[in-house]
PDB file of C-alpha atoms in Angstrom:
ATOM      1  CA  MET A 278     -25.398  76.763 132.236  1.00  0.00           C
ATOM      2  CA  GLU A 279     -29.123  76.152 132.562  1.00  0.00           C
ATOM      3  CA  LYS A 280     -31.421  77.308 129.775  1.00  0.00           C
ATOM      4  CA  TYR A 281     -34.367  79.509 130.765  1.00  0.00           C
ATOM      5  CA  ILE A 282     -37.165  80.895 128.585  1.00  0.00           C
ATOM      6  CA  THR A 283     -38.143  84.376 129.750  1.00  0.00           C
ATOM      7  CA  LYS A 284     -41.693  85.703 129.729  1.00  0.00           C
ATOM      8  CA  ASP A 285     -41.355  87.372 126.306  1.00  0.00           C
ATOM      9  CA  GLY A 286     -40.286  84.073 124.755  1.00  0.00           C
ATOM     10  CA  SER A 287     -36.582  84.919 124.460  1.00  0.00           C
ATOM     11  CA  THR A 288     -33.905  82.672 125.899  1.00  0.00           C
ATOM     12  CA  THR A 289     -31.491  83.375 128.697  1.00  0.00           C
ATOM     13  CA  TYR A 290     -29.278  81.154 130.826  1.00  0.00           C
ATOM     14  CA  TYR A 291     -28.650  80.675 134.510  1.00  0.00           C
ATOM     15  CA  ASN A 292     -24.964  80.618 135.355  1.00  0.00           C
ATOM     16  CA  THR A 293     -24.516  77.900 137.951  1.00  0.00           C
ATOM     17  CA  GLU A 294     -21.110  79.215 139.018  1.00  0.00           C
ATOM     18  CA  VAL A 295     -22.164  82.814 139.616  1.00  0.00           C
ATOM     19  CA  LEU A 296     -25.707  81.763 140.640  1.00  0.00           C
ATOM     20  CA  ASP A 297     -27.351  84.449 138.542  1.00  0.00           C
ATOM     21  CA  HIS A 298     -29.311  84.800 135.299  1.00  0.00           C
ATOM     22  CA  TYR A 299     -27.841  86.693 132.345  1.00  0.00           C
ATOM     23  CA  HIS A 300     -31.077  88.638 131.825  1.00  0.00           C
ATOM     24  CA  THR A 301     -34.279  89.465 133.620  1.00  0.00           C
ATOM     25  CA  LYS A 302     -36.686  86.534 133.684  1.00  0.00           C
ATOM     26  CA  ALA A 303     -39.452  88.985 132.781  1.00  0.00           C
ATOM     27  CA  GLY A 304     -38.140  89.311 129.214  1.00  0.00           C
ATOM     28  CA  ALA A 305     -34.577  89.267 127.905  1.00  0.00           C
ATOM     29  CA  LYS A 306     -35.344  90.724 124.473  1.00  0.00           C
ATOM     30  CA  GLN A 307     -37.615  93.401 125.889  1.00  0.00           C
ATOM     31  CA  GLU A 308     -34.917  94.391 128.380  1.00  0.00           C
ATOM     32  CA  ALA A 309     -32.387  94.898 125.566  1.00  0.00           C
ATOM     33  CA  PHE A 310     -34.660  97.263 123.685  1.00  0.00           C
ATOM     34  CA  GLU A 311     -36.279  99.154 126.559  1.00  0.00           C
ATOM     35  CA  LYS A 312     -33.536  99.457 129.209  1.00  0.00           C
ATOM     36  CA  HIS A 313     -30.643  99.937 126.814  1.00  0.00           C
ATOM     37  CA  VAL A 314     -31.256 100.796 123.153  1.00  0.00           C
ATOM     38  CA  LYS A 315     -34.357 102.973 123.547  1.00  0.00           C
ATOM     39  CA  ALA A 316     -33.358 104.377 126.932  1.00  0.00           C
ATOM     40  CA  LEU A 317     -30.063 105.681 125.510  1.00  0.00           C
ATOM     41  CA  GLU A 318     -31.747 107.114 122.391  1.00  0.00           C
ATOM     42  CA  ILE A 319     -29.073 105.643 120.160  1.00  0.00           C
ATOM     43  CA  THR A 320     -30.776 106.990 117.038  1.00  0.00           C
ATOM     44  CA  SER A 321     -29.742 110.502 118.175  1.00  0.00           C
ATOM     45  CA  VAL A 322     -26.122 109.945 117.072  1.00  0.00           C
ATOM     46  CA  LYS A 323     -25.137 109.103 113.522  1.00  0.00           C
ATOM     47  CA  ASN A 324     -22.807 106.100 113.233  1.00  0.00           C
ATOM     48  CA  PRO A 325     -22.209 105.830 116.999  1.00  0.00           C
ATOM     49  CA  ILE A 326     -19.445 104.004 118.799  1.00  0.00           C
ATOM     50  CA  ILE A 327     -20.926 101.665 121.391  1.00  0.00           C
ATOM     51  CA  PHE A 328     -19.330  99.637 124.189  1.00  0.00           C
ATOM     52  CA  ASP A 329     -21.377  96.523 125.000  1.00  0.00           C
ATOM     53  CA  ILE A 330     -19.865  95.558 128.347  1.00  0.00           C
ATOM     54  CA  CYS A 331     -20.697  91.976 129.297  1.00  0.00           C
ATOM     55  CA  PHE A 332     -21.868  91.030 125.818  1.00  0.00           C
ATOM     56  CA  GLY A 333     -23.282  87.666 126.895  1.00  0.00           C
ATOM     57  CA  LEU A 334     -25.752  86.399 124.283  1.00  0.00           C
ATOM     58  CA  GLY A 335     -25.413  89.617 122.300  1.00  0.00           C
ATOM     59  CA  TYR A 336     -28.989  90.811 122.777  1.00  0.00           C
ATOM     60  CA  ASN A 337     -28.136  94.466 123.387  1.00  0.00           C
ATOM     61  CA  SER A 338     -26.026  94.555 120.229  1.00  0.00           C
ATOM     62  CA  ALA A 339     -28.718  92.685 118.298  1.00  0.00           C
ATOM     63  CA  ALA A 340     -31.327  95.217 119.407  1.00  0.00           C
ATOM     64  CA  THR A 341     -28.960  97.934 118.211  1.00  0.00           C
ATOM     65  CA  LEU A 342     -28.661  96.348 114.763  1.00  0.00           C
ATOM     66  CA  ASP A 343     -32.451  96.152 114.577  1.00  0.00           C
ATOM     67  CA  THR A 344     -32.655  99.882 115.341  1.00  0.00           C
ATOM     68  CA  ILE A 345     -29.849 101.591 113.383  1.00  0.00           C
ATOM     69  CA  ARG A 346     -27.894 100.723 110.249  1.00  0.00           C
ATOM     70  CA  GLU A 347     -24.519 102.268 111.085  1.00  0.00           C
ATOM     71  CA  ALA A 348     -22.492 101.604 114.219  1.00  0.00           C
ATOM     72  CA  THR A 349     -19.220 100.340 115.630  1.00  0.00           C
ATOM     73  CA  ILE A 350     -19.781  98.076 118.616  1.00  0.00           C
ATOM     74  CA  TYR A 351     -17.000  96.894 120.916  1.00  0.00           C
ATOM     75  CA  CYS A 352     -18.195  93.661 122.529  1.00  0.00           C
ATOM     76  CA  PHE A 353     -16.592  92.983 125.918  1.00  0.00           C
ATOM     77  CA  GLU A 354     -16.829  89.393 127.169  1.00  0.00           C
ATOM     78  CA  ASN A 355     -14.668  86.988 129.170  1.00  0.00           C
ATOM     79  CA  ASP A 356     -16.598  83.700 128.941  1.00  0.00           C
ATOM     80  CA  ARG A 357     -16.393  81.529 125.831  1.00  0.00           C
ATOM     81  CA  LYS A 358     -19.141  79.251 127.145  1.00  0.00           C
ATOM     82  CA  ILE A 359     -21.835  81.915 126.867  1.00  0.00           C
ATOM     83  CA  LEU A 360     -20.573  82.912 123.410  1.00  0.00           C
ATOM     84  CA  GLU A 361     -20.854  79.289 122.297  1.00  0.00           C
ATOM     85  CA  LYS A 362     -24.527  79.293 123.324  1.00  0.00           C
ATOM     86  CA  ILE A 363     -25.206  81.999 120.708  1.00  0.00           C
ATOM     87  CA  LEU A 364     -24.600  79.532 117.895  1.00  0.00           C
ATOM     88  CA  ASP A 365     -27.455  77.327 119.166  1.00  0.00           C
ATOM     89  CA  LEU A 366     -30.031  80.116 119.408  1.00  0.00           C
ATOM     90  CA  ASN A 367     -32.598  81.274 116.880  1.00  0.00           C
ATOM     91  CA  GLU A 368     -33.796  84.453 118.502  1.00  0.00           C
ATOM     92  CA  THR A 369     -36.360  86.733 116.845  1.00  0.00           C
ATOM     93  CA  PHE A 370     -34.125  89.783 116.451  1.00  0.00           C
ATOM     94  CA  LYS A 371     -34.208  90.642 112.746  1.00  0.00           C
ATOM     95  CA  ASN A 372     -30.399  90.821 112.593  1.00  0.00           C
ATOM     96  CA  TYR A 373     -29.385  88.124 115.056  1.00  0.00           C
ATOM     97  CA  LYS A 374     -27.777  86.251 112.174  1.00  0.00           C
ATOM     98  CA  ILE A 375     -25.136  88.996 112.052  1.00  0.00           C
ATOM     99  CA  ILE A 376     -24.356  88.377 115.718  1.00  0.00           C
ATOM    100  CA  LYS A 377     -24.150  84.636 115.085  1.00  0.00           C
ATOM    101  CA  THR A 378     -21.809  85.058 112.110  1.00  0.00           C
ATOM    102  CA  PHE A 379     -19.580  87.404 114.097  1.00  0.00           C
ATOM    103  CA  ILE A 380     -19.352  84.955 117.002  1.00  0.00           C
ATOM    104  CA  LYS A 381     -18.843  81.933 114.756  1.00  0.00           C
ATOM    105  CA  ASN A 382     -15.913  83.673 113.048  1.00  0.00           C
ATOM    106  CA  TYR A 383     -14.436  84.591 116.411  1.00  0.00           C
ATOM    107  CA  LEU A 384     -14.803  81.166 118.011  1.00  0.00           C
ATOM    108  CA  GLU A 385     -13.651  79.162 114.999  1.00  0.00           C
ATOM    109  CA  ASN A 386     -11.086  81.476 113.403  1.00  0.00           C
ATOM    110  CA  ASN A 387     -10.215  83.950 116.177  1.00  0.00           C
ATOM    111  CA  GLN A 388     -11.450  86.747 113.897  1.00  0.00           C
ATOM    112  CA  THR A 389     -11.975  89.622 116.308  1.00  0.00           C
ATOM    113  CA  ALA A 390     -13.629  92.059 113.869  1.00  0.00           C
ATOM    114  CA  TYR A 391     -16.583  91.554 111.555  1.00  0.00           C
ATOM    115  CA  GLU A 392     -18.101  94.071 109.149  1.00  0.00           C
ATOM    116  CA  GLU A 393     -21.361  93.881 107.235  1.00  0.00           C
ATOM    117  CA  ASN A 394     -22.560  96.919 105.293  1.00  0.00           C
ATOM    118  CA  LYS A 395     -21.970  99.827 107.704  1.00  0.00           C
ATOM    119  CA  ILE A 396     -21.951  97.739 110.873  1.00  0.00           C
ATOM    120  CA  LYS A 397     -18.677  96.826 112.571  1.00  0.00           C
ATOM    121  CA  LEU A 398     -18.458  94.434 115.509  1.00  0.00           C
ATOM    122  CA  VAL A 399     -15.237  94.035 117.496  1.00  0.00           C
ATOM    123  CA  MET A 400     -14.694  91.318 120.089  1.00  0.00           C
ATOM    124  CA  VAL A 401     -12.781  92.458 123.170  1.00  0.00           C
ATOM    125  CA  PHE A 402     -12.188  89.244 125.075  1.00  0.00           C
ATOM    126  CA  GLY A 403     -10.840  89.266 128.612  1.00  0.00           C
ATOM    127  CA  ASP A 404     -11.312  91.215 131.810  1.00  0.00           C
ATOM    128  CA  ALA A 405     -13.255  94.317 130.768  1.00  0.00           C
ATOM    129  CA  ARG A 406     -11.744  96.284 133.651  1.00  0.00           C
ATOM    130  CA  GLN A 407      -8.348  95.958 131.993  1.00  0.00           C
ATOM    131  CA  GLU A 408      -9.315  95.692 128.340  1.00  0.00           C
ATOM    132  CA  ILE A 409     -11.213  98.982 128.297  1.00  0.00           C
ATOM    133  CA  LYS A 410      -7.970 100.842 129.007  1.00  0.00           C
ATOM    134  CA  LYS A 411      -6.596  99.616 125.661  1.00  0.00           C
ATOM    135  CA  ILE A 412      -9.451 100.922 123.482  1.00  0.00           C
ATOM    136  CA  GLU A 413      -8.415 103.997 121.519  1.00  0.00           C
ATOM    137  CA  GLU A 414     -11.851 105.140 120.349  1.00  0.00           C
ATOM    138  CA  LYS A 415     -14.299 106.788 122.724  1.00  0.00           C
ATOM    139  CA  ALA A 416     -17.879 105.672 123.138  1.00  0.00           C
ATOM    140  CA  ASP A 417     -21.081 107.564 122.479  1.00  0.00           C
ATOM    141  CA  PHE A 418     -23.031 104.891 124.362  1.00  0.00           C
ATOM    142  CA  VAL A 419     -22.269 102.134 126.857  1.00  0.00           C
ATOM    143  CA  PHE A 420     -24.466  99.137 127.610  1.00  0.00           C
ATOM    144  CA  PHE A 421     -23.407  98.018 131.089  1.00  0.00           C
ATOM    145  CA  ALA A 422     -24.823  94.629 132.061  1.00  0.00           C
ATOM    146  CA  PRO A 423     -22.631  92.499 134.325  1.00  0.00           C
ATOM    147  CA  PHE A 424     -24.165  90.066 136.771  1.00  0.00           C
ATOM    148  CA  SER A 425     -25.730  91.800 139.761  1.00  0.00           C
ATOM    149  CA  PRO A 426     -23.635  93.885 142.187  1.00  0.00           C
ATOM    150  CA  GLU A 427     -24.272  91.276 144.873  1.00  0.00           C
ATOM    151  CA  LYS A 428     -22.754  88.549 142.679  1.00  0.00           C
ATOM    152  CA  VAL A 429     -19.813  90.399 141.073  1.00  0.00           C
ATOM    153  CA  PRO A 430     -19.130  93.550 143.137  1.00  0.00           C
ATOM    154  CA  ASP A 431     -15.735  94.092 141.484  1.00  0.00           C
ATOM    155  CA  MET A 432     -17.500  95.050 138.247  1.00  0.00           C
ATOM    156  CA  TRP A 433     -19.458  97.876 139.883  1.00  0.00           C
ATOM    157  CA  THR A 434     -16.681  99.874 141.525  1.00  0.00           C
ATOM    158  CA  GLU A 435     -15.894 103.563 141.350  1.00  0.00           C
ATOM    159  CA  GLU A 436     -12.549 102.653 139.766  1.00  0.00           C
ATOM    160  CA  PHE A 437     -14.117 100.765 136.855  1.00  0.00           C
ATOM    161  CA  PHE A 438     -16.762 103.425 136.319  1.00  0.00           C
ATOM    162  CA  SER A 439     -13.991 106.038 136.270  1.00  0.00           C
ATOM    163  CA  ASP A 440     -12.129 104.121 133.565  1.00  0.00           C
ATOM    164  CA  ILE A 441     -15.333 103.873 131.532  1.00  0.00           C
ATOM    165  CA  PHE A 442     -15.936 107.607 132.039  1.00  0.00           C
ATOM    166  CA  LEU A 443     -12.529 108.399 130.553  1.00  0.00           C
ATOM    167  CA  LYS A 444     -13.321 106.282 127.487  1.00  0.00           C
ATOM    168  CA  MET A 445     -16.598 108.072 126.722  1.00  0.00           C
ATOM    169  CA  LYS A 446     -17.253 111.158 124.655  1.00  0.00           C
ATOM    170  CA  ASN A 447     -18.666 114.238 126.312  1.00  0.00           C
ATOM    171  CA  ASN A 448     -22.442 113.847 126.619  1.00  0.00           C
ATOM    172  CA  GLY A 449     -22.006 110.089 126.234  1.00  0.00           C
ATOM    173  CA  ARG A 450     -24.571 107.956 128.019  1.00  0.00           C
ATOM    174  CA  LEU A 451     -24.395 104.656 129.886  1.00  0.00           C
ATOM    175  CA  SER A 452     -27.345 102.370 130.612  1.00  0.00           C
ATOM    176  CA  THR A 453     -27.606  99.755 133.332  1.00  0.00           C
ATOM    177  CA  TYR A 454     -30.429  97.749 134.852  1.00  0.00           C
ATOM    178  CA  SER A 455     -29.226  98.206 138.433  1.00  0.00           C
ATOM    179  CA  TYR A 456     -30.661 100.879 140.720  1.00  0.00           C
ATOM    180  CA  ALA A 457     -28.660  99.834 143.777  1.00  0.00           C
ATOM    181  CA  ARG A 458     -27.586 102.623 146.117  1.00  0.00           C
ATOM    182  CA  GLN A 459     -23.890 101.700 145.949  1.00  0.00           C
ATOM    183  CA  VAL A 460     -24.013 101.611 142.143  1.00  0.00           C
ATOM    184  CA  LYS A 461     -25.487 105.097 142.037  1.00  0.00           C
ATOM    185  CA  GLU A 462     -22.902 106.397 144.512  1.00  0.00           C
ATOM    186  CA  ASN A 463     -19.995 104.914 142.561  1.00  0.00           C
ATOM    187  CA  LEU A 464     -21.269 106.302 139.262  1.00  0.00           C
ATOM    188  CA  LYS A 465     -21.550 109.765 140.791  1.00  0.00           C
ATOM    189  CA  LYS A 466     -18.057 109.540 142.310  1.00  0.00           C
ATOM    190  CA  ALA A 467     -16.739 108.612 138.850  1.00  0.00           C
ATOM    191  CA  GLY A 468     -18.160 111.863 137.469  1.00  0.00           C
ATOM    192  CA  PHE A 469     -21.480 110.832 135.966  1.00  0.00           C
ATOM    193  CA  GLU A 470     -24.789 112.624 136.278  1.00  0.00           C
ATOM    194  CA  LEU A 471     -27.684 110.231 136.794  1.00  0.00           C
ATOM    195  CA  LYS A 472     -31.272 110.042 135.713  1.00  0.00           C
ATOM    196  CA  ASP A 473     -33.873 107.341 136.002  1.00  0.00           C
ATOM    197  CA  GLY A 474     -34.318 104.948 133.126  1.00  0.00           C
ATOM    198  CA  PRO A 475     -37.516 103.048 132.334  1.00  0.00           C
ATOM    199  CA  ILE A 476     -39.364 100.947 134.868  1.00  0.00           C
ATOM    200  CA  LEU A 477     -39.857  97.457 133.498  1.00  0.00           C
ATOM    201  CA  HIS A 478     -41.512  94.645 135.452  1.00  0.00           C
ATOM    202  CA  ARG A 479     -40.312  95.892 138.833  1.00  0.00           C
ATOM    203  CA  ARG A 480     -40.732  98.793 141.252  1.00  0.00           C
ATOM    204  CA  SER A 481     -37.416 100.560 140.729  1.00  0.00           C
ATOM    205  CA  PRO A 482     -36.267 102.048 137.414  1.00  0.00           C
ATOM    206  CA  SER A 483     -33.110 101.303 135.537  1.00  0.00           C
ATOM    207  CA  LEU A 484     -30.314 103.893 135.404  1.00  0.00           C
ATOM    208  CA  ILE A 485     -28.896 106.256 132.792  1.00  0.00           C
ATOM    209  CA  ALA A 486     -25.476 107.786 133.569  1.00  0.00           C
ATOM    210  CA  ILE A 487     -24.407 110.824 131.545  1.00  0.00           C
ATOM    211  CA  LYS A 488     -20.912 112.194 131.048  1.00  0.00           C
ATOM    212  CA  GLN A 489     -21.189 115.967 131.050  1.00  0.00           C
ATOM    213  CA  VAL A 490     -17.890 117.811 131.278  1.00  0.00           C
ATOM    214  CA  MET A 491     -18.149 121.598 131.386  1.00  0.00           C
ATOM    215  CA  SER A 492     -15.801 123.363 128.982  1.00  0.00           C
ATOM    216  CA  THR A 493     -13.401 125.879 130.478  1.00  0.00           C
TER     217      THR A 493
END
């Protein structure tokens, strides 16, 4: 892990095994708010269920806690090393301390669920492609932020997107930073309708995938 300060002052890391950064170098905190929380319009659903797939440093969940006061967030992660980095950070999210407490309890006491007021965080540790099949609740929103398709193609397959689709409510929405052609094709094959997300520090937009199942 190599520490990197992004252009908005927030911290990310470079994974020397995968050879990829966990966030855009243009601004990790800004990416969490603009490409995920705001893009999905999470304030439109009261007390939503959210899947944060590839939780990493917890920025997408932290941005959520800074935006709404009620939510259940399932936090999918398979790397303890990146979770341990959270305890060393003092990021400027107003509620990052909740993320830090949640992770501290998980790492030190194996406490997988943490509740504070009307916020519930649940750690789902392991291979997200398998773990998502075990979740009983269905998501209103999904933050999807693995390493890039070039680095971890197995995370961007039609099969995984199909499993996510099945675990989402009708009209549920998924956000991802990638605009790669293969990603768009696999999302469509899985049943999603696509629309462009915000453009942030690059030419191509991010993506919003929507589950719309017509009633019969």
